[in-house]
Coordinates of C-alpha atoms in Angstrom, one line a residue:
Chain A
X23 CA -142.8 120.1 45.0
X24 CA -142.5 117.9 48.0
X25 CA -140.5 114.9 48.2
X26 CA -142.6 112.2 49.6
X27 CA -140.4 109.2 49.4
X28 CA -141.6 106.8 52.0
X29 CA -138.9 105.3 54.0
X30 CA -139.6 101.8 55.2
X31 CA -140.1 102.0 58.9
X32 CA -137.6 99.8 60.8
X33 CA -139.1 97.1 63.0
X34 CA -142.6 97.3 61.5
X35 CA -144.3 94.0 61.1
X36 CA -145.5 94.5 57.5
X37 CA -142.7 95.6 55.2
X38 CA -143.8 98.4 52.9
X39 CA -143.5 97.6 49.2
X40 CA -141.5 100.7 48.4
X41 CA -138.1 98.9 48.2
X42 CA -137.6 97.6 44.8
X43 CA -137.8 93.8 44.6
X44 CA -135.3 92.3 42.3
X45 CA -134.8 88.7 41.2
X46 CA -131.5 88.5 43.1
X47 CA -133.0 89.7 46.3
X48 CA -135.9 87.3 45.9
X49 CA -133.6 84.4 45.3
X50 CA -131.4 85.5 48.3
X51 CA -134.5 85.7 50.6
X52 CA -135.6 82.2 49.5
X53 CA -132.1 80.8 49.8
X54 CA -131.8 82.0 53.4
X55 CA -134.9 79.9 54.2
X56 CA -133.0 76.7 53.2
X57 CA -131.0 75.9 56.4
X58 CA -128.9 73.2 54.7
X59 CA -128.1 75.5 51.8
X60 CA -126.9 78.3 54.1
X61 CA -124.8 76.1 56.2
X62 CA -123.3 74.5 53.1
X63 CA -122.5 77.8 51.6
X64 CA -120.8 79.0 54.8
X65 CA -118.7 75.9 55.1
X66 CA -117.8 76.0 51.4
X67 CA -116.8 79.7 51.6
X68 CA -114.8 78.9 54.8
X69 CA -113.0 76.1 53.0
X70 CA -112.2 78.3 50.0
X71 CA -110.9 81.1 52.2
X72 CA -108.8 78.7 54.3
X73 CA -107.3 77.2 51.2
X74 CA -106.5 80.6 49.7
X75 CA -105.2 82.4 52.8
X76 CA -104.3 79.5 55.0
X77 CA -100.7 79.1 53.6
X78 CA -100.0 82.7 54.5
X79 CA -100.9 82.1 58.2
X80 CA -99.5 78.6 58.5
X81 CA -96.4 79.3 56.5
X82 CA -94.6 75.9 56.6
X83 CA -93.5 74.7 53.2
X84 CA -95.5 71.6 52.3
X85 CA -92.5 70.1 50.6
X86 CA -90.1 70.8 53.5
X87 CA -88.7 67.5 54.8
X88 CA -87.8 66.9 58.4
X89 CA -87.2 63.2 58.9
X90 CA -86.5 63.6 62.6
X91 CA -90.1 64.6 63.1
X92 CA -91.8 61.9 61.0
X93 CA -95.2 60.3 61.6
X94 CA -96.0 62.7 64.5
X95 CA -99.4 63.2 65.9
X96 CA -101.1 66.5 66.0
X97 CA -99.2 69.2 67.9
X98 CA -99.2 73.0 68.0
X99 CA -96.5 73.2 65.3
X100 CA -98.2 70.6 63.1
X101 CA -102.0 70.7 63.7
X102 CA -102.6 67.6 61.6
X103 CA -99.3 65.8 62.3
X104 CA -96.6 64.9 59.9
X105 CA -96.1 62.2 57.2
X106 CA -93.4 59.6 56.9
X107 CA -90.9 62.1 55.6
X108 CA -91.8 64.7 58.2
X109 CA -93.7 67.0 55.9
X110 CA -96.4 69.0 57.6
X111 CA -99.8 67.5 56.9
X112 CA -101.8 70.7 57.4
X113 CA -99.7 72.6 54.9
X114 CA -100.0 69.7 52.5
X115 CA -103.8 69.6 52.9
X116 CA -104.0 73.3 52.3
X117 CA -101.8 73.1 49.2
X118 CA -103.7 70.0 48.0
X119 CA -107.0 72.0 48.4
X120 CA -105.7 74.7 46.1
X121 CA -105.1 72.2 43.4
X122 CA -108.3 70.2 44.0
X123 CA -110.5 73.2 44.1
X124 CA -108.9 74.9 41.1
X125 CA -109.2 71.6 39.1
X126 CA -112.9 71.4 40.2
X127 CA -113.7 75.0 39.3
X128 CA -111.8 75.0 36.0
X129 CA -113.2 71.7 34.9
X130 CA -116.7 72.9 35.9
X131 CA -116.3 76.1 33.8
X132 CA -115.2 74.1 30.8
X133 CA -118.0 71.5 31.0
X134 CA -120.5 74.3 31.7
X135 CA -119.4 76.2 28.5
X136 CA -119.5 73.1 26.5
X137 CA -122.9 72.0 27.9
X138 CA -124.5 75.4 27.6
X139 CA -123.3 75.8 24.0
X140 CA -124.6 72.4 23.0
X141 CA -127.8 72.9 24.9
X142 CA -128.5 76.3 23.5
X143 CA -127.8 75.4 20.0
X144 CA -129.8 72.2 20.2
X145 CA -132.7 74.0 21.7
X146 CA -132.6 77.0 19.4
X147 CA -131.6 75.5 16.0
X148 CA -134.1 72.8 15.2
X149 CA -132.0 71.4 12.4
X150 CA -129.2 70.5 14.7
X151 CA -131.3 69.3 17.6
X152 CA -131.5 65.7 16.6
X153 CA -127.8 65.4 15.8
X154 CA -126.6 67.2 19.0
X155 CA -128.9 65.1 21.2
X156 CA -127.6 61.9 19.5
X157 CA -124.1 63.1 20.3
X158 CA -125.2 63.7 23.9
X159 CA -126.7 60.3 24.2
X160 CA -123.5 58.8 22.7
X161 CA -121.4 60.6 25.3
X162 CA -123.7 59.4 28.1
X163 CA -123.2 55.8 26.9
X164 CA -119.4 56.0 27.1
X165 CA -117.8 54.2 30.0
X166 CA -116.4 57.3 31.6
X167 CA -114.1 56.2 34.4
X168 CA -112.3 53.6 32.3
X169 CA -112.0 56.1 29.4
X170 CA -110.7 58.8 31.7
X171 CA -108.1 56.4 33.0
X172 CA -107.1 55.3 29.5
X173 CA -106.8 58.9 28.2
X174 CA -104.7 59.9 31.1
X175 CA -102.5 56.9 30.8
X176 CA -101.9 57.5 27.1
X177 CA -101.4 61.3 26.9
X178 CA -99.7 61.9 30.3
X179 CA -96.2 61.7 29.1
X180 CA -96.7 63.8 26.0
X181 CA -98.3 66.6 27.9
X182 CA -95.7 66.4 30.7
X183 CA -93.0 67.0 28.1
X184 CA -94.9 69.8 26.4
X185 CA -96.0 71.9 29.5
X186 CA -93.9 70.6 32.4
X187 CA -95.1 67.9 34.9
X188 CA -97.5 70.0 36.8
X189 CA -99.2 72.2 34.2
X190 CA -99.4 69.4 31.8
X191 CA -101.2 67.1 34.1
X192 CA -103.4 70.0 35.2
X193 CA -104.4 70.7 31.6
X194 CA -105.0 67.1 30.9
X195 CA -107.2 66.4 33.9
X196 CA -109.2 69.5 33.6
X197 CA -109.7 68.9 29.9
X198 CA -110.6 65.3 30.3
X199 CA -113.1 65.9 33.1
X200 CA -114.6 68.9 31.4
X201 CA -115.2 67.0 28.1
X202 CA -116.8 64.0 29.8
X203 CA -119.2 65.8 32.1
X204 CA -121.1 68.4 30.0
X205 CA -124.0 66.1 29.0
X206 CA -126.4 66.7 31.9
X207 CA -126.0 70.4 31.6
X208 CA -126.6 70.2 27.8
X209 CA -129.8 68.3 28.4
X210 CA -131.2 70.6 31.1
X211 CA -130.3 73.7 29.1
X212 CA -131.9 72.4 26.0
X213 CA -135.1 71.7 27.8
X214 CA -135.1 75.2 29.3
X215 CA -134.3 76.9 25.9
X216 CA -137.1 74.9 24.2
X217 CA -139.7 76.3 26.6
X218 CA -138.2 79.9 26.7
X219 CA -138.0 80.3 22.9
X220 CA -141.7 79.8 22.5
X221 CA -142.5 82.8 24.7
X222 CA -143.8 86.1 23.4
X223 CA -140.8 88.2 24.2
X224 CA -138.6 86.1 21.9
X225 CA -141.2 86.5 19.2
X226 CA -141.2 90.2 19.8
X227 CA -137.4 90.4 19.6
X228 CA -137.5 88.4 16.4
X229 CA -140.2 90.6 14.8
X230 CA -138.1 93.8 15.3
X231 CA -135.3 92.1 13.4
X232 CA -132.9 91.1 16.2
X233 CA -130.3 88.7 14.8
X234 CA -130.3 85.1 16.2
X235 CA -127.0 85.5 18.0
X236 CA -128.3 88.5 20.0
X237 CA -131.6 86.8 20.8
X238 CA -129.6 83.9 22.3
X239 CA -127.2 86.2 24.2
X240 CA -129.6 88.9 25.4
X241 CA -133.0 87.1 25.7
X242 CA -132.6 83.4 26.0
X243 CA -129.4 82.9 28.1
X244 CA -130.5 85.2 31.0
X245 CA -133.7 83.2 31.2
X246 CA -132.1 79.8 31.4
X247 CA -129.5 81.0 33.9
X248 CA -130.9 79.3 36.9
X249 CA -130.6 75.6 35.7
X250 CA -127.1 76.6 34.5
X251 CA -126.1 77.9 38.0
X252 CA -127.4 74.8 39.7
X253 CA -125.5 72.5 37.5
X254 CA -122.4 74.7 37.9
X255 CA -122.5 74.3 41.6
X256 CA -123.0 70.5 41.5
X257 CA -120.4 70.3 38.7
X258 CA -117.6 71.5 41.0
X259 CA -118.5 68.6 43.4
X260 CA -118.4 66.0 40.6
X261 CA -115.2 67.4 39.2
X262 CA -113.5 67.3 42.6
X263 CA -114.7 63.7 43.2
X264 CA -113.5 62.6 39.8
X265 CA -110.1 64.2 40.2
X266 CA -109.6 62.6 43.6
X267 CA -110.7 59.2 42.2
X268 CA -108.2 59.5 39.4
X269 CA -105.5 60.5 41.9
X270 CA -106.5 57.7 44.2
X271 CA -106.1 55.2 41.4
X272 CA -102.6 56.6 40.9
X273 CA -103.4 58.2 37.6
X274 CA -103.7 61.8 38.6
X275 CA -101.1 64.3 39.8
X276 CA -97.6 63.2 40.7
X277 CA -97.0 62.7 44.4
X278 CA -94.8 65.7 44.9
X279 CA -97.7 67.9 43.8
X280 CA -100.3 67.2 46.4
X281 CA -104.0 67.1 45.8
X282 CA -106.6 65.8 48.3
X283 CA -107.0 62.5 46.3
X284 CA -103.3 62.1 46.0
X285 CA -102.7 62.7 49.7
X286 CA -105.3 60.0 50.5
X287 CA -103.7 57.6 48.0
X288 CA -100.2 58.1 49.5
X289 CA -101.6 57.8 53.0
X290 CA -103.3 54.4 52.4
X291 CA -99.9 52.6 52.7
X292 CA -99.4 54.1 56.2
X293 CA -102.9 53.3 57.3
X294 CA -102.0 51.3 60.4
X295 CA -99.1 53.5 61.5
X296 CA -100.8 56.9 61.0
X297 CA -104.5 56.8 60.1
X298 CA -104.7 60.6 60.3
X299 CA -102.9 60.9 57.0
X300 CA -105.9 59.4 55.4
X301 CA -108.6 60.9 57.5
X302 CA -107.7 64.6 57.0
X303 CA -107.6 64.7 53.2
X304 CA -110.6 62.4 53.0
X305 CA -112.5 64.7 55.4
X306 CA -111.6 67.7 53.3
X307 CA -113.0 66.1 50.2
X308 CA -116.1 64.9 51.8
X309 CA -116.8 68.1 53.6
X310 CA -116.3 70.2 50.4
X311 CA -118.5 67.9 48.3
X312 CA -121.2 67.7 51.0
X313 CA -121.3 71.5 51.4
X314 CA -121.4 72.0 47.7
X315 CA -124.3 69.5 47.4
X316 CA -126.3 71.2 50.1
X317 CA -125.6 74.6 48.5
X318 CA -126.8 73.3 45.2
X319 CA -129.9 71.9 46.8
X320 CA -130.7 75.3 48.4
X321 CA -129.9 77.1 45.2
X322 CA -132.2 74.8 43.2
X323 CA -135.1 75.6 45.6
X324 CA -134.3 79.3 45.6
X325 CA -134.1 79.6 41.8
X326 CA -137.3 77.6 41.2
X327 CA -140.1 80.1 40.7
X328 CA -142.7 77.6 41.6
X329 CA -141.3 77.2 45.1
X330 CA -140.2 80.9 45.5
X331 CA -143.8 82.1 45.0
X332 CA -144.9 80.4 48.2
Chain B
X21 CA -144.0 47.7 22.1
X22 CA -142.2 45.2 19.9
X23 CA -141.9 47.9 17.3
X24 CA -140.3 50.3 19.9
X25 CA -137.9 47.6 21.1
X26 CA -136.7 46.9 17.6
X27 CA -136.3 50.6 17.0
X28 CA -134.2 51.0 20.1
X29 CA -132.1 48.0 19.2
X30 CA -131.5 49.5 15.8
X31 CA -130.2 52.6 17.5
X32 CA -128.1 50.7 20.0
X33 CA -126.1 49.0 17.3
X34 CA -124.7 52.2 15.6
X35 CA -124.1 53.6 19.1
X36 CA -122.0 50.6 20.0
X37 CA -120.1 50.7 16.7
X38 CA -119.2 54.4 17.2
X39 CA -118.1 53.8 20.7
X40 CA -116.0 50.9 19.7
X41 CA -114.4 53.1 17.0
X42 CA -113.8 55.9 19.5
X43 CA -112.1 53.4 21.9
X44 CA -110.1 51.8 19.2
X45 CA -109.0 55.1 17.6
X46 CA -108.1 56.6 21.0
X47 CA -105.8 53.8 21.9
X48 CA -104.4 53.7 18.4
X49 CA -103.7 57.3 17.9
X50 CA -102.1 57.7 21.3
X51 CA -98.5 58.7 21.2
X52 CA -97.0 55.7 22.8
X53 CA -95.1 52.7 21.4
X54 CA -95.9 49.2 22.7
X55 CA -92.2 48.3 22.2
X56 CA -91.1 51.4 24.0
X57 CA -90.6 49.5 27.3
X58 CA -88.4 46.8 25.7
X59 CA -84.6 47.0 26.2
X60 CA -82.8 49.5 23.9
X61 CA -80.4 46.8 22.8
X62 CA -83.0 45.2 20.5
X63 CA -82.1 46.0 16.9
X64 CA -84.7 47.9 14.8
X65 CA -85.4 44.9 12.5
X66 CA -86.3 42.8 15.5
X67 CA -88.3 45.6 16.9
X68 CA -90.3 45.8 13.6
X69 CA -90.8 42.0 13.8
X70 CA -92.1 42.3 17.3
X71 CA -94.6 45.0 16.2
X72 CA -95.6 42.7 13.4
X73 CA -96.2 39.9 15.8
X74 CA -98.4 42.1 17.9
X75 CA -100.5 42.7 14.8
X76 CA -99.5 46.3 14.3
X77 CA -98.2 46.0 10.8
X78 CA -101.4 46.7 9.0
X79 CA -103.2 50.0 8.3
X80 CA -105.6 51.4 10.9
X81 CA -109.0 50.6 9.2
X82 CA -108.0 47.0 8.5
X83 CA -107.0 46.4 12.1
X84 CA -110.2 48.0 13.3
X85 CA -112.4 45.8 11.1
X86 CA -110.4 42.7 12.2
X87 CA -110.8 43.7 15.8
X88 CA -114.6 44.1 15.3
X89 CA -114.8 40.7 13.7
X90 CA -112.8 39.3 16.5
X91 CA -114.9 40.9 19.2
X92 CA -118.4 40.3 17.7
X93 CA -117.9 37.0 16.0
X94 CA -114.9 34.9 17.0
X95 CA -114.7 35.6 20.7
X96 CA -118.5 35.0 21.4
X97 CA -118.1 31.7 19.5
X98 CA -115.1 30.8 21.7
X99 CA -117.1 31.6 24.8
X100 CA -120.1 29.6 23.6
X101 CA -117.9 26.7 22.8
X102 CA -116.3 26.7 26.2
X103 CA -119.7 26.9 27.9
X104 CA -121.5 24.2 25.9
X105 CA -118.6 22.0 24.9
X106 CA -119.8 21.7 21.4
X107 CA -117.3 22.4 18.7
X108 CA -118.4 25.1 16.3
X109 CA -116.5 25.3 13.0
X110 CA -112.7 25.2 12.9
X111 CA -112.1 26.3 16.5
X112 CA -108.4 25.5 16.6
X113 CA -107.6 27.9 13.8
X114 CA -109.7 30.7 15.1
X115 CA -107.8 33.8 16.2
X116 CA -107.9 35.0 19.8
X117 CA -107.4 38.5 21.2
X118 CA -104.3 38.1 23.2
X119 CA -103.1 40.2 26.1
X120 CA -99.7 41.7 25.5
X121 CA -98.6 41.3 29.0
X122 CA -99.6 37.7 29.8
X123 CA -99.9 36.4 26.2
X124 CA -103.1 34.5 27.2
X125 CA -106.4 35.1 25.5
X126 CA -108.2 38.2 26.9
X127 CA -111.5 36.5 27.2
X128 CA -110.0 33.8 29.5
X129 CA -108.7 36.5 31.7
X130 CA -112.0 38.2 31.9
X131 CA -113.9 35.0 32.5
X132 CA -111.5 34.3 35.3
X133 CA -112.1 37.6 37.0
X134 CA -115.8 37.9 36.4
X135 CA -117.1 35.9 39.4
X136 CA -115.4 38.0 42.0
X137 CA -116.8 41.2 40.5
X138 CA -120.2 39.8 40.1
X139 CA -120.3 38.4 43.6
X140 CA -119.2 41.7 45.3
X141 CA -121.0 44.1 43.0
X142 CA -124.2 42.1 42.7
X143 CA -124.4 41.5 46.5
X144 CA -123.7 45.1 47.2
X145 CA -126.4 46.3 44.8
X146 CA -128.9 43.8 46.3
X147 CA -128.1 45.0 49.8
X148 CA -128.3 48.6 48.7
X149 CA -131.7 48.1 47.2
X150 CA -132.9 46.3 50.3
X151 CA -131.8 49.1 52.5
X152 CA -133.0 51.9 50.3
X153 CA -136.6 50.8 49.7
X154 CA -137.7 50.7 53.4
X155 CA -135.9 53.9 54.2
X156 CA -137.4 55.7 51.2
X157 CA -140.9 54.4 52.1
X158 CA -140.7 55.4 55.7
X159 CA -139.2 58.8 55.1
X160 CA -141.9 59.6 52.5
X161 CA -144.7 58.4 54.7
X162 CA -143.5 60.4 57.6
X163 CA -142.3 63.4 55.7
X164 CA -140.4 66.1 57.7
X165 CA -140.3 63.8 60.7
X166 CA -137.1 63.2 62.6
X167 CA -136.6 59.9 60.7
X168 CA -137.0 61.7 57.4
X169 CA -134.6 64.5 58.4
X170 CA -131.9 62.0 59.6
X171 CA -132.5 59.9 56.5
X172 CA -132.1 62.9 54.2
X173 CA -128.9 63.9 56.0
X174 CA -127.4 60.4 56.0
X175 CA -128.2 59.9 52.3
X176 CA -126.7 63.3 51.4
X177 CA -123.6 62.3 53.3
X178 CA -123.7 58.9 51.7
X179 CA -123.4 60.1 48.2
X180 CA -121.1 63.0 48.9
X181 CA -118.5 61.0 50.6
X182 CA -116.5 59.2 47.9
X183 CA -116.3 55.4 48.2
X184 CA -112.5 55.5 48.4
X185 CA -112.8 57.4 51.7
X186 CA -115.6 55.3 53.2
X187 CA -113.6 52.2 52.3
X188 CA -110.5 53.4 54.0
X189 CA -112.3 54.6 57.1
X190 CA -114.0 51.2 57.4
X191 CA -110.6 49.6 57.1
X192 CA -109.2 51.8 59.8
X193 CA -112.0 51.1 62.2
X194 CA -113.0 47.5 61.5
X195 CA -109.8 45.8 60.4
X196 CA -106.9 47.9 61.8
X197 CA -108.4 48.8 65.2
X198 CA -111.1 46.2 66.0
X199 CA -109.8 43.4 63.8
X200 CA -113.3 42.1 63.0
X201 CA -112.9 41.8 59.2
X202 CA -109.9 41.3 56.9
X203 CA -109.0 44.3 54.8
X204 CA -107.8 42.2 51.9
X205 CA -110.1 40.0 49.8
X206 CA -108.6 36.5 49.4
X207 CA -109.7 35.2 46.0
X208 CA -108.1 31.8 46.4
X209 CA -110.5 31.0 49.2
X210 CA -112.7 28.0 48.2
X211 CA -116.0 27.6 50.0
X212 CA -116.0 24.0 51.1
X213 CA -117.4 23.9 54.7
X214 CA -118.9 26.2 57.3
X215 CA -115.7 27.8 58.4
X216 CA -114.6 28.7 54.9
X217 CA -118.1 30.0 54.1
X218 CA -117.8 32.2 57.2
X219 CA -114.4 33.4 56.1
X220 CA -115.9 34.3 52.7
X221 CA -118.7 36.2 54.3
X222 CA -116.3 38.1 56.6
X223 CA -114.1 39.2 53.8
X224 CA -117.1 40.3 51.7
X225 CA -118.6 42.4 54.5
X226 CA -116.4 45.5 54.1
X227 CA -116.4 45.9 50.2
X228 CA -120.1 45.1 50.1
X229 CA -120.9 47.6 52.9
X230 CA -119.0 50.4 51.1
X231 CA -120.8 49.9 47.8
X232 CA -124.1 49.2 49.3
X233 CA -124.1 52.4 51.4
X234 CA -123.3 54.4 48.4
X235 CA -126.1 52.9 46.3
X236 CA -128.6 53.0 49.1
X237 CA -127.9 56.7 49.6
X238 CA -128.8 57.5 46.0
X239 CA -131.7 55.1 45.7
X240 CA -133.4 56.0 48.9
X241 CA -133.7 59.6 47.8
X242 CA -135.3 58.4 44.6
X243 CA -137.7 56.0 46.4
X244 CA -138.7 58.8 48.7
X245 CA -139.4 61.3 45.8
X246 CA -141.3 58.7 43.9
X247 CA -143.4 57.7 47.0
X248 CA -144.2 61.4 47.7
X249 CA -145.4 61.8 44.1
X250 CA -147.8 58.9 44.5
X251 CA -149.0 59.6 48.1
X252 CA -150.8 62.8 46.9
X253 CA -152.7 61.0 44.1
X254 CA -156.4 60.6 44.0
X255 CA -156.3 56.8 43.9
X256 CA -154.7 56.9 47.4
X257 CA -157.6 58.9 48.7
X258 CA -160.0 56.5 47.1
X259 CA -158.3 53.5 48.6
X260 CA -158.5 55.1 52.0
X261 CA -162.1 56.2 51.5
X262 CA -163.2 52.7 50.8
X263 CA -161.8 51.6 54.1
X264 CA -158.6 49.8 53.2
X265 CA -156.1 49.4 55.9
X266 CA -153.3 51.9 55.9
X267 CA -150.7 49.1 55.5
X268 CA -152.4 47.8 52.4
X269 CA -152.7 51.3 50.9
X270 CA -149.1 52.0 51.5
X271 CA -147.4 48.8 50.8
X272 CA -149.6 47.5 48.0
X273 CA -151.1 50.5 46.2
X274 CA -148.5 53.2 46.6
X275 CA -145.4 51.2 46.8
X276 CA -146.1 49.2 43.7
X277 CA -146.7 52.3 41.7
X278 CA -143.7 54.1 43.1
X279 CA -141.4 51.3 42.3
X280 CA -141.9 51.7 38.5
X281 CA -139.5 54.6 38.1
X282 CA -137.2 53.1 40.8
X283 CA -136.8 49.9 38.8
X284 CA -135.6 51.8 35.8
X285 CA -133.2 53.7 37.9
X286 CA -131.9 50.4 39.3
X287 CA -131.4 49.1 35.8
X288 CA -129.6 52.3 34.7
X289 CA -127.4 52.1 37.8
X290 CA -126.0 48.7 37.1
X291 CA -123.2 49.8 34.7
X292 CA -122.2 52.7 36.9
X293 CA -121.8 50.4 39.8
X294 CA -119.4 48.3 37.7
X295 CA -117.2 51.3 37.1
X296 CA -117.6 52.3 40.8
X297 CA -116.4 48.9 41.7
X298 CA -113.1 49.7 40.0
X299 CA -112.3 51.9 43.0
X300 CA -113.7 49.6 45.6
X301 CA -111.8 46.6 44.2
X302 CA -108.6 48.7 44.3
X303 CA -109.1 49.5 48.0
X304 CA -109.9 46.0 49.1
X305 CA -107.6 44.2 46.6
X306 CA -110.5 42.2 45.1
X307 CA -109.0 40.9 41.9
X308 CA -112.1 41.4 39.7
X309 CA -112.6 43.1 36.4
X310 CA -111.9 46.6 37.7
X311 CA -108.6 45.5 39.1
X312 CA -107.8 43.8 35.8
X313 CA -108.5 47.1 34.0
X314 CA -106.2 49.0 36.3
X315 CA -103.3 46.6 36.0
X316 CA -103.8 46.5 32.2
X317 CA -103.8 50.3 32.1
X318 CA -100.7 50.5 34.2
X319 CA -98.9 48.0 32.0
X320 CA -100.1 49.6 28.8
X321 CA -101.7 46.3 27.7
X322 CA -103.7 47.7 24.8
X323 CA -105.8 44.7 23.7
X324 CA -107.0 44.0 27.3
X325 CA -107.8 47.7 27.9
X326 CA -109.7 47.9 24.6
X327 CA -111.8 44.8 25.3
X328 CA -112.6 45.7 28.9
X329 CA -113.5 49.3 28.1
X330 CA -115.7 48.1 25.3
X331 CA -117.4 45.6 27.6
X332 CA -118.2 48.4 30.0
X333 CA -119.7 50.3 27.1
X334 CA -121.8 47.3 26.0
X335 CA -123.0 47.0 29.6
X336 CA -124.1 50.7 29.6
X337 CA -125.9 50.4 26.3
X338 CA -127.6 47.2 27.2
X339 CA -128.9 48.4 30.5
X340 CA -130.1 51.7 29.0
X341 CA -132.1 49.5 26.6
X342 CA -133.4 47.3 29.4
X343 CA -134.4 50.3 31.4
X344 CA -136.3 51.8 28.5
X345 CA -138.1 48.6 27.8
X346 CA -138.9 47.8 31.4
X347 CA -140.4 51.2 31.8
X348 CA -142.7 50.6 28.9
X349 CA -143.7 47.2 30.2
X350 CA -144.3 48.2 33.8
X351 CA -146.1 51.5 33.2
X352 CA -149.2 51.1 31.1
X353 CA -149.4 54.9 30.8
X354 CA -146.2 55.0 28.7
X355 CA -147.0 54.3 25.1
X356 CA -144.2 54.5 22.5
X357 CA -146.2 54.4 19.3

């Protein structure tokens, strides 16, 4: 017996088809073609890493006051300057990024779970389809920003008492954003499920007696993963923007607990003295959202089998 | 078409009723007390009387139905009366929804604030559309050209950068450093002559620019996609084959067909722009509807918040309806029956 496993020759122009092609590698290959997507992903990963590990490298306490060094410009000790109480802006932006990003990710996960559940059920169970889609339409007709503001105004104090000022507001904002942003995901997922469930492999699974729950989990969900992933990516961006808008209107996190939106809001009053207080957090929000949007764009192209074939 | 319109209307009414119920219930079940901010020295009997005078004595469903009657019957009649000057029924006895903070009728407050919002929002939407259509057309016609690539990047930036940041940056550049435009919108300004007209234009420039850029970024992507869909159609080849000028093909044949979905998107975007204006009004201190809502929310002025939120909901439902019907009218391929 001779082992005749062909090794792909390095540097050859035509790659041999011996290496197994998986969906993930195909998607990755296509994603690399999308220049904007790759740059966006790099910037986003850089921002995430900086926000996670930055406070260990730049270890100034964001809440430490130093009134003698107030409203300073950028220097070696304070790369982004200081605010009117002498707090280091760079440390605050890093700390704010932790909150903003974790709000974005958590709210996205919540809205994704809600949207996927509603979408899958609506697509799979015909009896519930009409009702669930009515519900989705109803949610789409709600005036979201005013309602978000109202809900936060009404329930802020209660939750603050129950879970403490920071966790309470965090829960409230994540919950509120999650519950008001699942509708697009639900619609997309429902459409995908409707087309997938008519295919033969679902029929085959049904005919060997697979229970409905397992059909959904093992056969349908993996096949509708790509629209879910795209809306997950874009969901982070929307959640971050919503959170900063709420903070900017003064109805988000308290000011001793910085987020990017809150830093921006606090900086507006010192606009003429120290414009960098507004520019840095604003740039952080914009850059994050822009990179996420580009990443989502690239991901959408990479996951679309019609484009990937070319 | 009429049949479809009626059916959509039939669906819009329950939607609005459910939304109004959600808004009412949310504000009612909320764990806060409207007399909570009053001094603690007020004895409990007086406190109960104050609650009574605010209309909080009755059970929930009765208050909800009364509020509905108030919103859908009485207040429209009041507005109509004010506009036409004709007295309808017993208008002196008719109840008004009153703001808790100012004690004045909510509708009067809204009518007072409406023009500023309409002026700024309407103007910015118009400017946004006027910018977006040519950019979309050119970037679709010259796909992958330098113009298209720059346009794509700029529009991506345009809708990724939140309005509260663009607004603040514009203030830093144009009013703090250059001093070209005022950063605060002066509502008391009356346009009487050229100089006051010029002042009005100058104070509108920044808020309108912020909103217009944001809208143009979203719309131009849409115009581009829609133009690209149409440019590859057979009728375009036919038009070129029979020797029509390129300008006619592009601006008459393709553009007209591509604008059909764009018009519905424009209609769908009107309500979102109103809520987007909440933030812009806050930045530039325009005292319009959004600013009224924020002050009402901060002051826990429940009747005002209820009414304003519901008006936003009515706007959304109405413009969804308009978009659906417009699509049916403009595109003969769409048949609803």
